[in-house]
Amino acid sequence: NGGMLEAMMETENAKKMAALEAIRHALDSLYLDGIDSQELEMTKEYTKASFLRSNETKSARTATLAFFEIMDLGLDFFKNIFGEIDGISLEEMNSYIHDIRDPAHRIEVTIGPE
């Protein structure tokens, strides 16, 4: 019931405030408007591809299986995870975004000269 969204931007010091405002606006829009069905489908496909890539090696798969066991999801969760991803509805995702991504919990970190 949580998570982290990381946004990174590299810019000139003179453009820092405009860049920060652009990021804030994008995150506020995400919170207020959520995503559309096309964005959700793209995210699902990206997530599945990322899962496959991150579990290519035997050691990585073993670690993932162990994690699923520790989390009480069971070993079968590994082969059923795509169904779980595909089962996420647009309403569920936008509800999650609205509940978890509240701007009141935002933390900003700036690295570089003032």
mmCIF file of C-alpha atoms in Angstrom, residues 6-68:
data_model
loop_
_atom_site.group_PDB
_atom_site.id
_atom_site.type_symbol
_atom_site.label_atom_id
_atom_site.label_comp_id
_atom_site.label_asym_id
_atom_site.label_seq_id
_atom_site.Cartn_x
_atom_site.Cartn_y
_atom_site.Cartn_z
ATOM 1 C CA GLU A 6 10.950 9.212 -8.765
ATOM 2 C CA ALA A 7 11.270 12.032 -11.260
ATOM 3 C CA MET A 8 14.661 13.306 -12.317
ATOM 4 C CA MET A 9 15.517 16.288 -14.453
ATOM 5 C CA GLU A 10 18.878 17.671 -15.452
ATOM 6 C CA THR A 11 18.967 21.368 -16.286
ATOM 7 C CA GLU A 12 21.033 24.528 -16.151
ATOM 8 C CA ASN A 13 21.029 26.345 -12.832
ATOM 9 C CA ALA A 14 19.320 29.344 -14.438
ATOM 10 C CA LYS A 15 16.391 27.130 -15.507
ATOM 11 C CA LYS A 16 16.103 25.260 -12.197
ATOM 12 C CA MET A 17 12.917 26.959 -10.941
ATOM 13 C CA ALA A 18 11.108 26.514 -14.250
ATOM 14 C CA ALA A 19 12.155 22.857 -14.317
ATOM 15 C CA LEU A 20 10.937 22.292 -10.749
ATOM 16 C CA GLU A 21 7.613 23.919 -11.570
ATOM 17 C CA ALA A 22 7.247 21.689 -14.644
ATOM 18 C CA ILE A 23 7.855 18.558 -12.561
ATOM 19 C CA ARG A 24 5.457 19.727 -9.852
ATOM 20 C CA HIS A 25 2.805 20.449 -12.486
ATOM 21 C CA ALA A 26 3.236 17.004 -14.070
ATOM 22 C CA LEU A 27 2.979 15.248 -10.694
ATOM 23 C CA ASP A 28 -0.010 17.357 -9.630
ATOM 24 C CA SER A 29 -1.742 16.525 -12.933
ATOM 25 C CA LEU A 30 -1.061 12.825 -12.403
ATOM 26 C CA TYR A 31 -2.569 13.051 -8.924
ATOM 27 C CA LEU A 32 -5.643 14.996 -10.058
ATOM 28 C CA ASP A 33 -6.322 13.376 -13.445
ATOM 29 C CA GLY A 34 -4.760 9.924 -13.187
ATOM 30 C CA ILE A 35 -3.850 8.067 -16.354
ATOM 31 C CA ASP A 36 -5.859 6.945 -19.378
ATOM 32 C CA SER A 37 -6.362 3.419 -20.692
ATOM 33 C CA GLN A 38 -3.559 3.711 -23.252
ATOM 34 C CA GLU A 39 -1.067 4.733 -20.556
ATOM 35 C CA LEU A 40 -2.202 1.840 -18.375
ATOM 36 C CA GLU A 41 -1.741 -0.714 -21.161
ATOM 37 C CA MET A 42 1.704 0.676 -22.001
ATOM 38 C CA THR A 43 2.657 0.512 -18.327
ATOM 39 C CA LYS A 44 1.476 -3.094 -18.054
ATOM 40 C CA GLU A 45 3.572 -4.141 -21.064
ATOM 41 C CA TYR A 46 6.616 -2.282 -19.759
ATOM 42 C CA THR A 47 6.196 -3.906 -16.335
ATOM 43 C CA LYS A 48 5.985 -7.408 -17.815
ATOM 44 C CA ALA A 49 9.053 -6.838 -19.995
ATOM 45 C CA SER A 50 10.966 -5.439 -17.027
ATOM 46 C CA PHE A 51 10.005 -8.472 -14.927
ATOM 47 C CA LEU A 52 11.245 -10.846 -17.625
ATOM 48 C CA ARG A 53 14.531 -8.973 -18.029
ATOM 49 C CA SER A 54 15.158 -8.825 -14.303
ATOM 50 C CA ASN A 55 14.600 -12.591 -13.970
ATOM 51 C CA GLU A 56 16.717 -13.841 -16.888
ATOM 52 C CA THR A 57 19.396 -15.485 -14.776
ATOM 53 C CA LYS A 58 18.889 -18.476 -12.485
ATOM 54 C CA SER A 59 20.153 -16.537 -9.482
ATOM 55 C CA ALA A 60 17.707 -13.689 -10.122
ATOM 56 C CA ARG A 61 14.786 -16.105 -10.577
ATOM 57 C CA THR A 62 15.776 -17.898 -7.374
ATOM 58 C CA ALA A 63 15.816 -14.621 -5.461
ATOM 59 C CA THR A 64 12.423 -13.671 -6.882
ATOM 60 C CA LEU A 65 10.941 -17.060 -6.004
ATOM 61 C CA ALA A 66 12.340 -16.774 -2.482
ATOM 62 C CA PHE A 67 10.840 -13.286 -2.170
ATOM 63 C CA PHE A 68 7.427 -14.574 -3.299
#
